[in-house]
N, CA, C and O of each residue as an XYZ file, in Angstrom:
700
protein
N     -60.090    -41.619    -24.809
C     -60.106    -40.184    -25.026
C     -60.068    -39.923    -26.549
O     -59.351    -40.584    -27.301
N     -60.857    -38.952    -26.952
C     -60.978    -38.580    -28.366
C     -60.287    -37.228    -28.576
O     -60.549    -36.288    -27.825
N     -59.424    -37.112    -29.567
C     -58.805    -35.812    -29.841
C     -59.872    -34.760    -30.176
O     -60.842    -35.051    -30.877
N     -59.685    -33.562    -29.678
C     -60.646    -32.482    -29.903
C     -60.840    -32.219    -31.388
O     -61.941    -31.868    -31.812
N     -59.791    -32.382    -32.183
C     -59.925    -32.081    -33.611
C     -60.882    -33.015    -34.349
O     -61.258    -32.740    -35.488
N     -61.282    -34.127    -33.705
C     -62.310    -34.990    -34.317
C     -63.666    -34.292    -34.368
O     -64.535    -34.699    -35.138
N     -63.862    -33.245    -33.557
C     -65.103    -32.484    -33.562
C     -65.123    -31.433    -34.684
O     -66.193    -30.971    -35.079
N     -63.965    -31.063    -35.186
C     -63.881    -29.971    -36.163
C     -64.776    -30.160    -37.392
O     -65.404    -29.188    -37.810
N     -64.873    -31.354    -37.999
C     -65.762    -31.513    -39.154
C     -67.248    -31.279    -38.826
O     -68.061    -31.052    -39.722
N     -67.577    -31.336    -37.564
C     -68.964    -31.101    -37.139
C     -69.217    -29.629    -36.835
O     -70.356    -29.226    -36.597
N     -68.160    -28.832    -36.844
C     -68.268    -27.406    -36.494
C     -67.905    -26.489    -37.656
O     -68.687    -25.609    -38.018
N     -66.744    -26.685    -38.233
C     -66.203    -25.742    -39.224
C     -67.100    -25.479    -40.440
O     -67.149    -24.337    -40.897
N     -67.813    -26.473    -40.990
C     -68.666    -26.161    -42.149
C     -69.767    -25.134    -41.849
O     -70.298    -24.512    -42.768
N     -70.104    -24.959    -40.584
C     -71.205    -24.067    -40.208
C     -70.736    -22.670    -39.797
O     -71.554    -21.789    -39.533
N     -69.417    -22.473    -39.745
C     -68.863    -21.161    -39.397
C     -67.724    -20.824    -40.358
O     -66.547    -20.911    -40.008
N     -68.108    -20.432    -41.594
C     -67.067    -20.107    -42.584
C     -66.133    -19.021    -42.052
O     -66.569    -18.036    -41.456
N     -64.866    -19.223    -42.278
C     -63.879    -18.244    -41.856
C     -63.324    -18.465    -40.459
O     -62.350    -17.819    -40.073
N     -63.923    -19.360    -39.702
C     -63.406    -19.632    -38.352
C     -62.116    -20.434    -38.470
O     -62.052    -21.414    -39.212
N     -61.106    -20.021    -37.748
C     -59.835    -20.752    -37.782
C     -59.923    -22.002    -36.917
O     -60.740    -22.095    -36.001
N     -59.063    -22.950    -37.233
C     -59.035    -24.189    -36.453
C     -58.761    -23.935    -34.968
O     -59.453    -24.507    -34.125
N     -57.774    -23.097    -34.616
C     -57.511    -22.882    -33.183
C     -58.696    -22.272    -32.434
O     -58.964    -22.641    -31.291
N     -59.404    -21.343    -33.073
C     -60.549    -20.722    -32.398
C     -61.681    -21.743    -32.253
O     -62.331    -21.816    -31.211
N     -61.907    -22.528    -33.307
C     -62.944    -23.568    -33.245
C     -62.577    -24.625    -32.203
O     -63.434    -25.104    -31.460
N     -61.307    -24.975    -32.162
C     -60.807    -25.947    -31.192
C     -61.128    -25.483    -29.768
O     -61.652    -26.250    -28.961
N     -60.805    -24.210    -29.468
C     -61.061    -23.687    -28.116
C     -62.554    -23.586    -27.838
O     -62.978    -23.814    -26.705
N     -63.359    -23.251    -28.838
C     -64.817    -23.197    -28.645
C     -65.362    -24.584    -28.307
O     -66.281    -24.709    -27.498
N     -64.806    -25.615    -28.916
C     -65.230    -26.992    -28.621
C     -64.879    -27.341    -27.170
O     -65.710    -27.878    -26.439
N     -63.653    -27.035    -26.762
C     -63.234    -27.330    -25.388
C     -64.084    -26.550    -24.387
O     -64.542    -27.112    -23.391
N     -64.298    -25.265    -24.643
C     -65.106    -24.443    -23.732
C     -66.531    -24.973    -23.635
O     -67.116    -24.993    -22.551
N     -67.086    -25.397    -24.751
C     -68.440    -25.965    -24.753
C     -68.467    -27.276    -23.972
O     -69.399    -27.527    -23.209
N     -67.453    -28.105    -24.159
C     -67.391    -29.380    -23.429
C     -67.293    -29.141    -21.923
O     -67.914    -29.857    -21.137
N     -66.524    -28.148    -21.525
C     -66.409    -27.812    -20.098
C     -67.771    -27.400    -19.554
O     -68.218    -27.908    -18.526
N     -68.423    -26.482    -20.247
C     -69.744    -26.004    -19.817
C     -70.757    -27.148    -19.788
O     -71.536    -27.269    -18.843
N     -70.744    -27.980    -20.819
C     -71.661    -29.114    -20.901
C     -71.453    -30.072    -19.722
O     -72.418    -30.498    -19.087
N     -70.210    -30.403    -19.438
C     -69.905    -31.322    -18.333
C     -70.241    -30.714    -16.978
O     -70.727    -31.412    -16.088
N     -69.987    -29.421    -16.816
C     -70.294    -28.750    -15.552
C     -71.804    -28.743    -15.297
O     -72.250    -28.921    -14.164
N     -72.585    -28.535    -16.361
C     -74.041    -28.466    -16.211
C     -74.709    -29.834    -16.085
O     -75.658    -29.994    -15.319
N     -74.216    -30.818    -16.834
C     -74.881    -32.129    -16.866
C     -74.264    -33.153    -15.926
O     -74.926    -34.118    -15.544
N     -73.010    -32.958    -15.548
C     -72.270    -33.922    -14.717
C     -72.292    -35.313    -15.348
O     -72.400    -36.318    -14.645
N     -72.191    -35.364    -16.663
C     -72.346    -36.614    -17.397
C     -71.094    -37.498    -17.379
O     -71.208    -38.718    -17.499
N     -69.923    -36.915    -17.233
C     -68.693    -37.709    -17.198
C     -68.413    -38.067    -15.744
O     -67.939    -37.241    -14.965
N     -68.714    -39.306    -15.396
C     -68.617    -39.740    -14.000
C     -67.683    -40.929    -13.849
O     -67.485    -41.709    -14.780
N     -67.121    -41.048    -12.668
C     -66.274    -42.184    -12.309
C     -66.604    -42.599    -10.884
O     -66.997    -41.780    -10.053
N     -66.435    -43.894    -10.620
C     -66.589    -44.425     -9.270
C     -65.255    -45.032     -8.876
O     -64.727    -45.893     -9.580
N     -64.710    -44.587     -7.755
C     -63.434    -45.104     -7.247
C     -63.655    -45.823     -5.934
O     -64.473    -45.408     -5.112
N     -62.924    -46.899     -5.745
C     -62.884    -47.589     -4.456
C     -61.510    -47.346     -3.860
O     -60.489    -47.614     -4.494
N     -61.491    -46.838     -2.644
C     -60.230    -46.503     -1.994
C     -60.070    -47.290     -0.705
O     -61.047    -47.602     -0.025
N     -58.838    -47.602     -0.384
C     -58.544    -48.260      0.887
C     -58.626    -47.228      2.001
O     -58.139    -46.105      1.866
N     -59.245    -47.623      3.092
C     -59.358    -46.758      4.272
C     -58.185    -47.067      5.196
O     -57.881    -48.228      5.467
N     -57.535    -46.018      5.671
C     -56.425    -46.144      6.601
C     -56.916    -45.648      7.960
O     -57.518    -44.578      8.052
N     -56.663    -46.416      9.003
C     -57.106    -46.031     10.346
C     -56.581    -44.647     10.698
O     -55.396    -44.356     10.534
N     -57.483    -43.799     11.186
C     -57.194    -42.447     11.653
C     -56.603    -41.526     10.573
O     -55.901    -40.566     10.890
N     -56.889    -41.822      9.310
C     -56.484    -40.931      8.219
C     -57.712    -40.156      7.746
O     -58.765    -40.737      7.480
N     -57.561    -38.842      7.646
C     -58.687    -37.977      7.301
C     -58.869    -37.779      5.797
O     -59.999    -37.804      5.308
N     -57.776    -37.582      5.057
C     -57.856    -37.195      3.651
C     -57.550    -38.345      2.711
O     -56.655    -39.155      2.955
N     -58.332    -38.398      1.604
C     -58.170    -39.428      0.590
C     -58.158    -38.752     -0.781
O     -59.168    -38.182     -1.195
N     -57.017    -38.810     -1.494
C     -56.940    -38.160     -2.800
C     -57.802    -38.882     -3.834
O     -57.933    -40.106     -3.814
N     -58.388    -38.089     -4.740
C     -59.220    -38.644     -5.803
C     -58.361    -38.975     -7.016
O     -57.337    -38.337     -7.261
N     -58.788    -39.976     -7.765
C     -58.146    -40.307     -9.024
C     -58.825    -39.474    -10.101
O     -59.996    -39.692    -10.414
N     -58.101    -38.533    -10.660
C     -58.652    -37.628    -11.668
C     -58.163    -38.085    -13.038
O     -56.957    -38.218    -13.249
N     -59.087    -38.330    -13.978
C     -58.660    -38.740    -15.319
C     -57.769    -37.682    -15.970
O     -57.855    -36.496    -15.651
N     -56.921    -38.131    -16.879
C     -56.025    -37.222    -17.599
C     -56.819    -36.140    -18.310
O     -57.885    -36.404    -18.865
N     -56.299    -34.932    -18.292
C     -56.881    -33.767    -18.962
C     -58.277    -33.405    -18.438
O     -59.060    -32.757    -19.133
N     -58.575    -33.825    -17.219
C     -59.870    -33.535    -16.605
C     -59.631    -32.910    -15.231
O     -58.539    -32.995    -14.669
N     -60.676    -32.284    -14.710
C     -60.662    -31.773    -13.348
C     -62.020    -32.062    -12.717
O     -62.991    -32.351    -13.416
N     -62.075    -31.984    -11.422
C     -63.293    -32.308    -10.692
C     -64.376    -31.268    -10.970
O     -64.148    -30.069    -10.810
N     -65.555    -31.733    -11.386
C     -66.709    -30.846    -11.571
C     -67.585    -30.882    -10.327
O     -68.095    -29.849     -9.893
N     -67.762    -32.075     -9.750
C     -68.580    -32.209     -8.543
C     -68.331    -33.565     -7.905
O     -68.095    -34.561     -8.589
N     -68.387    -33.580     -6.597
C     -68.359    -34.833     -5.873
C     -69.815    -35.233     -5.663
O     -70.575    -34.511     -5.017
N     -70.200    -36.378     -6.208
C     -71.603    -36.776     -6.201
C     -71.990    -37.600     -4.983
O     -73.163    -37.639     -4.613
N     -71.047    -38.242     -4.369
C     -71.350    -39.023     -3.177
C     -70.148    -39.803     -2.695
O     -69.260    -40.153     -3.472
N     -70.132    -40.068     -1.403
C     -69.067    -40.852     -0.788
C     -69.723    -41.884      0.120
O     -70.581    -41.556      0.940
N     -69.311    -43.120     -0.039
C     -69.829    -44.196      0.798
C     -68.727    -44.803      1.639
O     -67.589    -44.936      1.190
N     -69.070    -45.166      2.850
C     -68.135    -45.841      3.745
C     -68.749    -47.178      4.121
O     -69.820    -47.217      4.726
N     -68.095    -48.262      3.776
C     -68.592    -49.618      4.011
C     -70.004    -49.798      3.448
O     -70.844    -50.452      4.067
N     -70.257    -49.223      2.289
C     -71.534    -49.406      1.614
C     -72.635    -48.451      2.025
O     -73.698    -48.459      1.404
N     -72.432    -47.629      3.040
C     -73.451    -46.659      3.475
C     -73.017    -45.263      3.034
O     -71.863    -44.881      3.230
N     -73.939    -44.500      2.438
C     -73.606    -43.160      1.970
C     -73.446    -42.214      3.151
O     -74.231    -42.228      4.099
N     -72.402    -41.388      3.064
C     -72.113    -40.413      4.105
C     -72.823    -39.096      3.802
O     -73.196    -38.829      2.660
N     -73.001    -38.291      4.822
C     -73.642    -36.982      4.680
C     -72.630    -35.975      4.143
O     -71.546    -35.830      4.709
N     -72.973    -35.268      3.044
C     -72.051    -34.250      2.541
C     -72.114    -32.976      3.377
O     -73.183    -32.574      3.835
N     -70.970    -32.354      3.568
C     -70.881    -31.072      4.275
C     -70.110    -30.125      3.361
O     -69.011    -30.454      2.916
N     -70.672    -28.961      3.079
C     -70.005    -28.030      2.163
C     -68.782    -27.409      2.835
O     -68.744    -27.265      4.057
N     -67.775    -27.040      2.022
C     -66.535    -26.486      2.591
C     -66.757    -25.263      3.473
O     -66.031    -25.066      4.447
N     -67.754    -24.438      3.145
C     -67.964    -23.227      3.945
C     -68.563    -23.523      5.320
O     -68.581    -22.645      6.183
N     -69.049    -24.739      5.535
C     -69.587    -25.105      6.845
C     -68.528    -25.703      7.764
O     -68.759    -25.861      8.962
N     -67.384    -26.031      7.211
C     -66.301    -26.606      8.012
C     -65.430    -25.453      8.493
O     -64.602    -24.929      7.747
N     -65.628    -25.067      9.749
C     -64.909    -23.908     10.272
C     -64.150    -24.223     11.556
O     -63.905    -23.335     12.373
N     -63.785    -25.471     11.727
C     -63.008    -25.877     12.888
C     -61.599    -26.245     12.453
O     -61.418    -27.090     11.576
N     -60.604    -25.618     13.058
C     -59.227    -25.949     12.743
C     -58.896    -27.395     13.047
O     -58.107    -28.019     12.338
N     -59.495    -27.927     14.096
C     -59.259    -29.322     14.478
C     -59.780    -30.248     13.382
O     -59.118    -31.223     13.027
N     -60.956    -29.949     12.851
C     -61.530    -30.787     11.796
C     -60.744    -30.616     10.498
O     -60.491    -31.596      9.797
N     -60.356    -29.382     10.171
C     -59.618    -29.141      8.926
C     -58.249    -29.805      8.917
O     -57.787    -30.255      7.869
N     -57.603    -29.869     10.062
C     -56.278    -30.483     10.114
C     -56.334    -31.957     10.514
O     -55.403    -32.713     10.238
N     -57.408    -32.357     11.154
C     -57.502    -33.739     11.626
C     -56.556    -34.014     12.778
O     -56.229    -35.167     13.058
N     -56.116    -32.955     13.450
C     -55.146    -33.101     14.537
C     -55.478    -32.136     15.664
O     -56.243    -31.188     15.484
N     -54.903    -32.386     16.807
C     -55.111    -31.519     17.962
C     -54.480    -30.158     17.721
O     -53.435    -30.038     17.083
N     -55.147    -29.130     18.253
C     -54.612    -27.772     18.214
C     -54.691    -27.248     19.643
O     -55.774    -26.983     20.164
N     -53.535    -27.106     20.259
C     -53.525    -26.687     21.654
C     -54.252    -27.714     22.514
O     -53.918    -28.899     22.495
N     -55.252    -27.251     23.271
C     -56.016    -28.166     24.123
C     -57.218    -28.758     23.396
O     -57.873    -29.661     23.917
N     -57.514    -28.259     22.196
C     -58.635    -28.807     21.423
C     -58.182    -30.082     20.714
O     -57.188    -30.076     19.987
N     -58.894    -31.143     20.923
C     -58.543    -32.422     20.304
C     -59.652    -32.868     19.365
O     -60.825    -32.573     19.592
N     -59.273    -33.584     18.305
C     -60.299    -34.077     17.381
C     -61.148    -35.149     18.064
O     -60.709    -35.761     19.038
N     -62.351    -35.375     17.561
C     -63.165    -36.426     18.157
C     -62.459    -37.775     18.040
O     -61.637    -37.994     17.150
N     -62.796    -38.649     18.942
C     -62.197    -39.977     18.928
C     -62.537    -40.674     17.618
O     -63.649    -40.540     17.109
N     -61.572    -41.421     17.069
C     -61.801    -42.155     15.826
C     -63.015    -43.065     15.983
O     -63.205    -43.702     17.019
N     -63.816    -43.110     14.951
C     -65.085    -43.835     15.002
C     -65.463    -44.207     13.577
O     -64.604    -44.253     12.696
N     -66.740    -44.470     13.349
C     -67.244    -44.716     12.000
C     -67.602    -43.373     11.371
O     -68.442    -42.652     11.910
N     -66.985    -43.020     10.245
C     -67.299    -41.735      9.613
C     -68.789    -41.621      9.280
O     -69.432    -42.589      8.876
N     -69.311    -40.412      9.463
C     -70.714    -40.159      9.154
C     -70.885    -39.056      8.135
O     -71.979    -38.858      7.606
N     -69.793    -38.323      7.850
C     -69.867    -37.198      6.924
C     -68.572    -37.100      6.136
O     -67.534    -37.635      6.527
N     -68.668    -36.397      5.013
C     -67.482    -36.113      4.209
C     -67.530    -34.672      3.747
O     -68.599    -34.066      3.667
N     -66.349    -34.126      3.440
C     -66.263    -32.757      2.951
C     -64.982    -32.584      2.156
O     -64.073    -33.411      2.224
N     -64.924    -31.498      1.405
C     -63.698    -31.064      0.756
C     -63.199    -29.865      1.543
O     -63.987    -28.999      1.921
N     -61.922    -29.808      1.789
C     -61.375    -28.710      2.603
C     -61.485    -27.371      1.902
O     -61.669    -26.341      2.550
N     -61.375    -27.377      0.598
C     -61.588    -26.178     -0.211
C     -62.395    -26.598     -1.436
O     -62.377    -27.774     -1.800
N     -63.098    -25.674     -2.080
C     -63.922    -26.053     -3.234
C     -63.144    -26.712     -4.367
O     -63.705    -27.527     -5.100
N     -61.863    -26.376     -4.527
C     -61.097    -26.964     -5.619
C     -60.253    -28.170     -5.199
O     -59.489    -28.698     -6.007
N     -60.382    -28.608     -3.952
C     -59.589    -29.733     -3.454
C     -59.865    -30.997     -4.257
O     -61.014    -31.305     -4.577
N     -58.813    -31.716     -4.574
C     -58.937    -32.974     -5.302
C     -58.832    -34.151     -4.333
O     -58.247    -35.189     -4.645
N     -59.418    -33.956     -3.146
C     -59.448    -35.021     -2.156
C     -60.736    -34.917     -1.357
O     -61.412    -33.888     -1.355
N     -61.051    -35.998     -0.686
C     -62.223    -36.035      0.176
C     -61.729    -36.266      1.601
O     -60.790    -37.029      1.828
N     -62.370    -35.603      2.550
C     -62.008    -35.738      3.963
C     -63.167    -36.370      4.704
O     -64.328    -36.065      4.431
N     -62.853    -37.254      5.646
C     -63.881    -37.959      6.413
C     -63.991    -37.395      7.822
O     -63.005    -36.948      8.408
N     -65.201    -37.424      8.352
C     -65.433    -36.979      9.724
C     -66.461    -37.900     10.375
O     -67.503    -38.159      9.773
N     -66.209    -38.396     11.566
C     -64.918    -38.414     12.257
C     -63.931    -39.332     11.539
O     -64.280    -40.023     10.582
N     -62.707    -39.318     12.020
C     -61.686    -40.165     11.414
C     -62.073    -41.628     11.572
O     -62.609    -42.019     12.609
N     -61.807    -42.444     10.548
C     -62.129    -43.874     10.675
C     -61.226    -44.543     11.708
O     -60.033    -44.251     11.788
N     -61.804    -45.432     12.488
C     -61.007    -46.087     13.533
C     -60.270    -47.319     13.026
O     -59.262    -47.716     13.612
N     -60.754    -47.932     11.946
C     -60.140    -49.157     11.444
C     -59.724    -49.014      9.990
O     -60.326    -48.256      9.229
N     -58.677    -49.759      9.610
C     -58.274    -49.838      8.208
C     -59.224    -50.811      7.506
O     -59.700    -51.776      8.105
N     -59.490    -50.539      6.230
C     -60.441    -51.366      5.499
C     -60.122    -51.310      4.007
O     -60.126    -50.232      3.413
N     -59.848    -52.460      3.403
C     -59.566    -52.512      1.971
C     -60.828    -52.164      1.181
O     -61.896    -52.725      1.424
N     -60.696    -51.248      0.247
C     -61.806    -50.791     -0.603
C     -63.033    -50.360      0.202
O     -64.166    -50.540     -0.246
N     -62.811    -49.799      1.372
C     -63.917    -49.416      2.246
C     -64.565    -48.091      1.902
O     -65.628    -47.763      2.428
N     -63.934    -47.323      1.022
C     -64.445    -46.004      0.677
C     -64.809    -45.991     -0.807
O     -63.985    -46.330     -1.657
N     -66.039    -45.600     -1.111
C     -66.507    -45.491     -2.491
C     -66.771    -44.023     -2.778
O     -67.518    -43.371     -2.048
N     -66.161    -43.498     -3.838
C     -66.319    -42.089     -4.183
C     -66.857    -41.996     -5.609
O     -66.251    -42.510     -6.550
N     -68.003    -41.333     -5.752
C     -68.591    -41.096     -7.066
C     -68.415    -39.618     -7.388
O     -68.878    -38.747     -6.651
N     -67.730    -39.347     -8.516
C     -67.397    -37.973     -8.877
C     -67.733    -37.709    -10.338
O     -67.776    -38.624    -11.161
N     -67.969    -36.436    -10.637
C     -68.170    -35.995    -12.020
C     -66.989    -35.110    -12.407
O     -66.459    -34.361    -11.587
N     -66.592    -35.212    -13.670
C     -65.422    -34.500    -14.146
C     -65.734    -33.669    -15.376
O     -66.718    -33.912    -16.074
N     -64.882    -32.687    -15.633
C     -64.980    -31.851    -16.827
C     -63.574    -31.657    -17.378
O     -62.596    -31.773    -16.639
N     -63.463    -31.360    -18.685
C     -62.129    -31.159    -19.255
C     -61.452    -29.933    -18.653
O     -62.111    -29.009    -18.176
N     -60.133    -29.946    -18.687
C     -59.387    -28.755    -18.303
C     -59.424    -27.763    -19.455
O     -59.764    -28.129    -20.580
N     -59.085    -26.537    -19.187
C     -59.095    -25.485    -20.207
C     -58.095    -25.770    -21.335
O     -58.264    -25.286    -22.454
N     -57.065    -26.548    -21.037
C     -56.029    -26.831    -22.038
C     -56.089    -28.271    -22.555
O     -55.100    -28.782    -23.082
N     -57.233    -28.919    -22.408
C     -57.387    -30.308    -22.847
C     -57.189    -30.434    -24.353
O     -57.680    -29.610    -25.124
N     -56.479    -31.453    -24.757
C     -56.303    -31.773    -26.171
C     -57.192    -32.939    -26.571
O     -57.409    -33.193    -27.756
N     -57.708    -33.650    -25.561
C     -58.572    -34.801    -25.775
C     -59.773    -34.687    -24.849
O     -59.689    -34.108    -23.765
N     -60.894    -35.248    -25.294
C     -62.119    -35.241    -24.495
C     -62.562    -36.672    -24.238
O     -62.215    -37.585    -24.988
N     -63.319    -36.856    -23.189
C     -63.832    -38.176    -22.850
C     -64.607    -38.759    -24.031
O     -65.342    -38.044    -24.712
N     -64.441    -40.048    -24.266
C     -65.111    -40.728    -25.386
C     -66.611    -40.471    -25.400
O     -67.203    -40.281    -26.462
N     -67.220    -40.464    -24.231
C     -68.670    -40.277    -24.117
C     -69.125    -38.974    -24.769
O     -70.198    -38.925    -25.372
N     -68.330    -37.933    -24.654
C     -68.711    -36.640    -25.220
C     -68.786    -36.695    -26.742
O     -69.576    -35.972    -27.348
N     -67.974    -37.543    -27.363
C     -68.022    -37.673    -28.816
C     -69.078    -38.683    -29.247
O     -69.869    -38.405    -30.149
N     -69.098    -39.845    -28.615
C     -70.009    -40.896    -29.068
C     -71.475    -40.585    -28.798
O     -72.333    -40.932    -29.609
N     -71.778    -39.943    -27.685
C     -73.179    -39.699    -27.328
C     -73.622    -38.246    -27.428
O     -74.818    -37.975    -27.538
N     -72.682    -37.308    -27.392
C     -73.075    -35.896    -27.321
C     -72.347    -35.023    -28.349
O     -72.215    -33.815    -28.148
N     -71.885    -35.609    -29.421
C     -71.144    -34.859    -30.436
C     -71.973    -33.702    -30.984
O     -71.470    -32.584    -31.101
N     -73.230    -33.955    -31.320
C     -74.079    -32.889    -31.877
C     -74.269    -31.746    -30.895
O     -74.223    -30.580    -31.286
N     -74.480    -32.063    -29.637
C     -74.689    -31.025    -28.632
C     -73.423    -30.189    -28.435
O     -73.490    -28.963    -28.344
N     -72.276    -30.856    -28.370
C     -71.006    -30.132    -28.207
C     -70.752    -29.278    -29.448
O     -70.366    -28.115    -29.330
N     -70.963    -29.844    -30.632
C     -70.748    -29.091    -31.872
C     -71.686    -27.889    -31.942
O     -71.258    -26.794    -32.307
N     -72.952    -28.079    -31.597
C     -73.922    -26.977    -31.640
C     -73.515    -25.860    -30.681
O     -73.625    -24.681    -31.019
N     -73.055    -26.218    -29.508
C     -72.592    -25.208    -28.556
C     -71.384    -24.461    -29.065
O     -71.290    -23.244    -28.906
N     -70.449    -25.186    -29.683
C     -69.260    -24.543    -30.237
C     -69.645    -23.609    -31.390
O     -69.109    -22.508    -31.505
N     -70.567    -24.049    -32.230
C     -71.030    -23.214    -33.340
C     -71.666    -21.937    -32.793
O     -71.406    -20.844    -33.298
N     -72.485    -22.073    -31.780
C     -73.137    -20.890    -31.177
C     -72.094    -19.925    -30.627
O     -72.225    -18.713    -30.797
N     -71.069    -20.442    -29.976
C     -70.003    -19.572    -29.453
C     -69.288    -18.847    -30.583
O     -68.997    -17.655    -30.485
N     -69.009    -19.580    -31.660
C     -68.273    -18.988    -32.777
C     -69.111    -17.962    -33.537
O     -68.592    -16.931    -33.964
N     -70.395    -18.237    -33.705
C     -71.268    -17.289    -34.400
C     -71.429    -16.003    -33.589
O     -71.650    -14.934    -34.157
N     -71.320    -16.105    -32.291
C     -71.471    -14.924    -31.427
C     -70.265    -13.985    -31.491
O     -70.336    -12.848    -31.025
N     -69.173    -14.457    -32.062
C     -67.978    -13.615    -32.189
C     -68.220    -12.611    -33.322
O     -68.525    -13.021    -34.441
N     -68.092    -11.330    -33.059
C     -68.334    -10.335    -34.134
C     -67.306    -10.449    -35.247
O     -67.362     -9.695    -36.219
């Protein structure tokens, strides 16, 4: 992780009079927008599968939040994504019986979803029937949080000019 203030020499000379705190926030805001649009900061996690467990928490890097879930694989095969607004069954959302409605029998998962758009976990459907070490592969894209003090190394080493240019544009737009 690179401290945000390492970007300041690439921004401040082009916006005379801009204070460090305002430039700092413009850099963070630009990095968030850049990551959300490009999905360039990615991670691949391998998770252990637990028999009949529906939810699997994601490993989120420090000072980052989930921008997008790019794919989930179960035993090497990619699962079908289902958007949160399409999951409208209480049985599926809870992974448990509700009254006389019971969840489908545990089987090989064929789909994945997030219970809410901001959820930091992935849910499998149907529930896996067997436990499996490193059986779940999750590819995700991340973006900095609004209060990040550090940014992913990639943003500085490969995209410093783009982040700086975006921050400069934001600062110049301030009357």
